[in-house]
Short mmCIF file of C-alpha atoms in Angstrom, two decimals:
data_model
loop_
_atom_site.label_atom_id
_atom_site.label_comp_id
_atom_site.label_asym_id
_atom_site.label_seq_id
_atom_site.Cartn_x
_atom_site.Cartn_y
_atom_site.Cartn_z
CA MET G 430 -55.12 9.04 25.87
CA HIS G 431 -54.45 5.57 24.10
CA TRP G 432 -54.90 7.58 20.50
CA PHE G 433 -52.46 10.60 21.66
CA LYS G 434 -49.60 8.17 22.72
CA LYS G 435 -49.98 6.01 19.48
CA GLY G 436 -50.17 9.92 17.35
CA ILE G 437 -46.43 11.27 18.77
CA PHE G 438 -45.32 7.91 18.69
CA TYR G 439 -45.52 7.60 15.14
CA MET G 440 -44.72 11.36 14.73
CA LEU G 441 -41.46 10.75 16.03
CA SER G 442 -41.26 7.67 14.81
CA GLY G 443 -41.74 9.37 11.03
CA PHE G 444 -39.02 12.17 12.28
CA TRP G 445 -36.73 9.49 13.41
CA LEU G 446 -36.57 7.93 10.14
CA LEU G 447 -36.92 10.98 8.25
CA SER G 448 -33.79 12.46 9.62
CA GLY G 449 -31.51 9.52 10.72
CA CYS G 450 -32.43 8.13 6.95
CA ASP G 451 -31.02 11.16 5.33
CA SER G 452 -28.11 11.76 6.80
CA ASN G 453 -26.61 7.89 7.44
CA ASP G 454 -27.35 8.04 2.93
CA THR G 455 -25.37 10.99 2.69
CA VAL G 456 -22.44 9.34 4.29
CA ALA G 457 -22.69 5.86 2.66
CA ILE G 458 -22.54 7.82 -0.10
CA LYS G 459 -19.42 9.68 0.56
CA GLY G 460 -18.07 7.05 1.64
CA ILE G 461 -18.94 4.62 -1.68
CA THR G 462 -17.63 7.87 -3.68
CA GLU G 463 -14.20 7.53 -1.94
CA THR G 464 -13.29 4.44 -1.68
CA ASN G 465 -14.13 3.72 -5.41
CA GLU G 466 -11.24 6.69 -6.12
CA VAL G 467 -9.09 6.00 -3.52
CA GLU G 468 -9.00 2.44 -5.32
CA ALA G 469 -8.79 4.44 -8.87
CA ASN G 470 -5.42 5.97 -7.32
CA ILE G 471 -4.05 2.50 -6.21
CA GLU G 472 -5.01 0.96 -9.65
CA GLU G 473 -3.48 4.16 -11.29
CA ILE G 474 -0.45 3.52 -9.02
CA THR G 475 -0.39 -0.12 -9.21
CA LEU G 476 0.12 -0.21 -13.58
CA ASN G 477 2.53 2.17 -13.23
CA SER G 478 4.86 0.52 -11.16
CA PHE G 479 4.23 -2.44 -13.27
CA PHE G 480 5.13 -0.61 -16.24
CA SER G 481 8.21 1.28 -14.58
CA PHE G 482 9.18 -1.99 -13.93
CA ILE G 483 8.70 -3.91 -17.28
CA GLN G 484 10.64 0.12 -19.15
CA ASP G 485 13.54 0.47 -16.08
CA GLU G 486 14.32 -2.60 -13.95
CA TRP G 487 13.43 -5.82 -15.76
CA THR G 488 16.60 -7.66 -14.62
CA PRO G 489 16.43 -11.59 -13.16
CA GLU G 490 16.78 -9.89 -10.05
CA ASN G 491 14.08 -7.14 -9.66
CA ILE G 492 11.38 -10.53 -11.57
CA GLN G 493 10.03 -11.05 -8.21
CA GLN G 494 8.78 -7.54 -7.76
CA ILE G 495 7.48 -7.55 -11.60
CA ASP G 496 5.28 -10.89 -10.54
CA ASN G 497 4.74 -9.00 -7.07
CA ALA G 498 3.04 -4.93 -8.99
CA GLY G 499 1.31 -8.15 -11.12
CA ILE G 500 -0.67 -10.06 -8.59
CA LYS G 501 -1.66 -6.70 -6.67
CA ILE G 502 -3.33 -5.68 -10.06
CA ALA G 503 -5.15 -8.56 -10.92
CA GLU G 504 -6.05 -8.14 -6.68
CA ILE G 505 -8.23 -4.76 -7.16
CA GLU G 506 -9.05 -5.95 -11.39
CA ASN G 507 -11.45 -8.67 -10.00
CA ASP G 508 -11.90 -9.86 -13.71
CA ILE G 509 -8.59 -10.03 -14.43
CA PHE G 510 -6.02 -12.83 -13.75
CA PHE G 511 -2.12 -12.78 -13.48
CA LEU G 512 0.38 -15.89 -13.95
CA PRO G 513 3.91 -15.01 -13.24
CA TYR G 514 7.08 -15.04 -14.83
CA SER G 515 7.54 -18.84 -14.34
CA ASN G 516 4.01 -19.71 -15.39
CA GLU G 517 3.69 -23.21 -17.43
CA TYR G 518 1.72 -21.65 -20.55
CA GLU G 519 4.68 -19.33 -21.97
CA PRO G 520 7.53 -19.53 -19.92
CA SER G 521 9.34 -16.02 -19.61
CA THR G 522 6.46 -13.58 -20.00
CA PHE G 523 4.05 -12.18 -18.25
CA ILE G 524 0.67 -13.15 -18.91
CA PHE G 525 -2.35 -10.82 -17.43
CA TYR G 526 -6.01 -13.44 -19.10
CA THR G 527 -8.88 -12.89 -18.84
CA LYS G 528 -12.79 -13.74 -20.35
CA THR G 529 -13.21 -10.86 -23.30
CA GLN G 530 -10.84 -8.57 -24.52
CA GLU G 531 -12.73 -5.33 -23.35
CA GLU G 532 -11.79 -6.46 -19.42
CA LEU G 533 -7.80 -5.69 -21.41
CA LYS G 534 -8.58 -2.30 -22.14
CA LEU G 535 -6.47 -1.49 -18.64
CA PHE G 536 -3.65 -1.94 -20.34
CA GLU G 537 -4.59 -1.02 -23.63
CA ASN G 538 -5.19 2.37 -23.09
CA HIS G 539 -2.53 3.01 -20.47
CA GLU G 540 -0.30 5.87 -21.78
CA PHE G 541 2.99 3.36 -21.71
CA LEU G 542 1.13 2.08 -24.53
CA GLY G 543 0.24 4.98 -26.17
CA GLN G 544 3.43 5.38 -28.73
CA PRO G 545 3.58 3.87 -31.32
CA LEU G 546 0.98 2.89 -32.58
CA PRO G 547 0.54 -1.11 -32.02
CA SER G 548 0.96 -3.74 -34.67
CA ASN G 549 -3.22 -4.96 -34.84
CA SER G 550 -6.04 -6.64 -36.96
CA PRO G 551 -8.93 -7.52 -35.17
CA GLU G 552 -7.60 -10.49 -33.36
CA TYR G 553 -4.18 -9.38 -31.55
CA LYS G 554 -2.07 -5.83 -30.64
CA ILE G 555 1.23 -5.71 -30.76
CA TRP G 556 3.17 -3.11 -29.21
CA ARG G 557 6.83 -3.86 -29.25
CA LYS G 558 9.29 -0.61 -27.24
CA GLU G 559 12.83 -0.46 -26.36
CA ASN G 560 13.69 -1.09 -22.39
CA MET G 561 16.34 0.83 -20.82
CA GLY G 562 18.92 -2.20 -21.02
CA GLN G 563 18.29 -1.80 -25.07
CA LYS G 564 16.42 -4.87 -25.02
CA ILE G 565 12.67 -5.22 -26.96
CA LEU G 566 9.55 -5.41 -24.98
CA ASP G 567 6.70 -7.21 -26.20
CA ILE G 568 3.44 -6.68 -25.16
CA SER G 569 0.23 -8.32 -27.12
CA ILE G 570 -3.33 -8.51 -26.17
CA GLU G 571 -4.31 -11.46 -28.18
CA PRO G 572 -6.79 -14.69 -27.96
CA HIS G 573 -5.55 -17.80 -26.64
CA PRO G 574 -7.24 -21.52 -26.72
CA ILE G 575 -6.66 -21.90 -23.21
CA LEU G 576 -7.14 -18.67 -20.79
CA GLY G 577 -9.25 -16.39 -23.00
CA TRP G 578 -7.64 -13.19 -23.69
CA ILE G 579 -4.07 -12.13 -22.37
CA CYS G 580 -1.94 -9.65 -22.17
CA GLN G 581 2.00 -10.83 -22.30
CA ILE G 582 4.64 -9.27 -21.78
CA ARG G 583 8.21 -10.57 -22.54
CA LEU G 584 11.62 -9.53 -23.59
CA ARG G 585 14.00 -10.50 -26.35
CA GLU G 586 17.15 -9.53 -27.25
CA GLY G 587 17.64 -6.45 -30.02
CA GLU G 588 16.61 -7.75 -33.17
#
């Protein structure tokens, strides 16, 4: 009788483990996939908002909104950091910085920077675009002696 109870116990334990693990793994994988899709959508919306602000709504009154969009991008992307408009490295410039140039591909590959093609060399890329206020947006990806690699966005008067 003792062996019979052990056999039933092991058999039921095996069924429980097999049935429990399969459904939990599927749910966990589905949850991870959905989370990744949501994060990708949030990232795209945030990037679109940031570029929309600098293209259409860059005024002294909207600097805080642009700063907030930059902060959200840095929160989503763990390896990218953001310095607001009033930073000490390059005042009146929004700066994203990271350790490697590869991590800034997020900006470089965005449709906003698709046309015109940038002026570039192995060390830097520069895009010049007009915004709604007829000013020039300078967007560059370049090395920085202290911060590593930076993507900086600044507004210039028409040249």
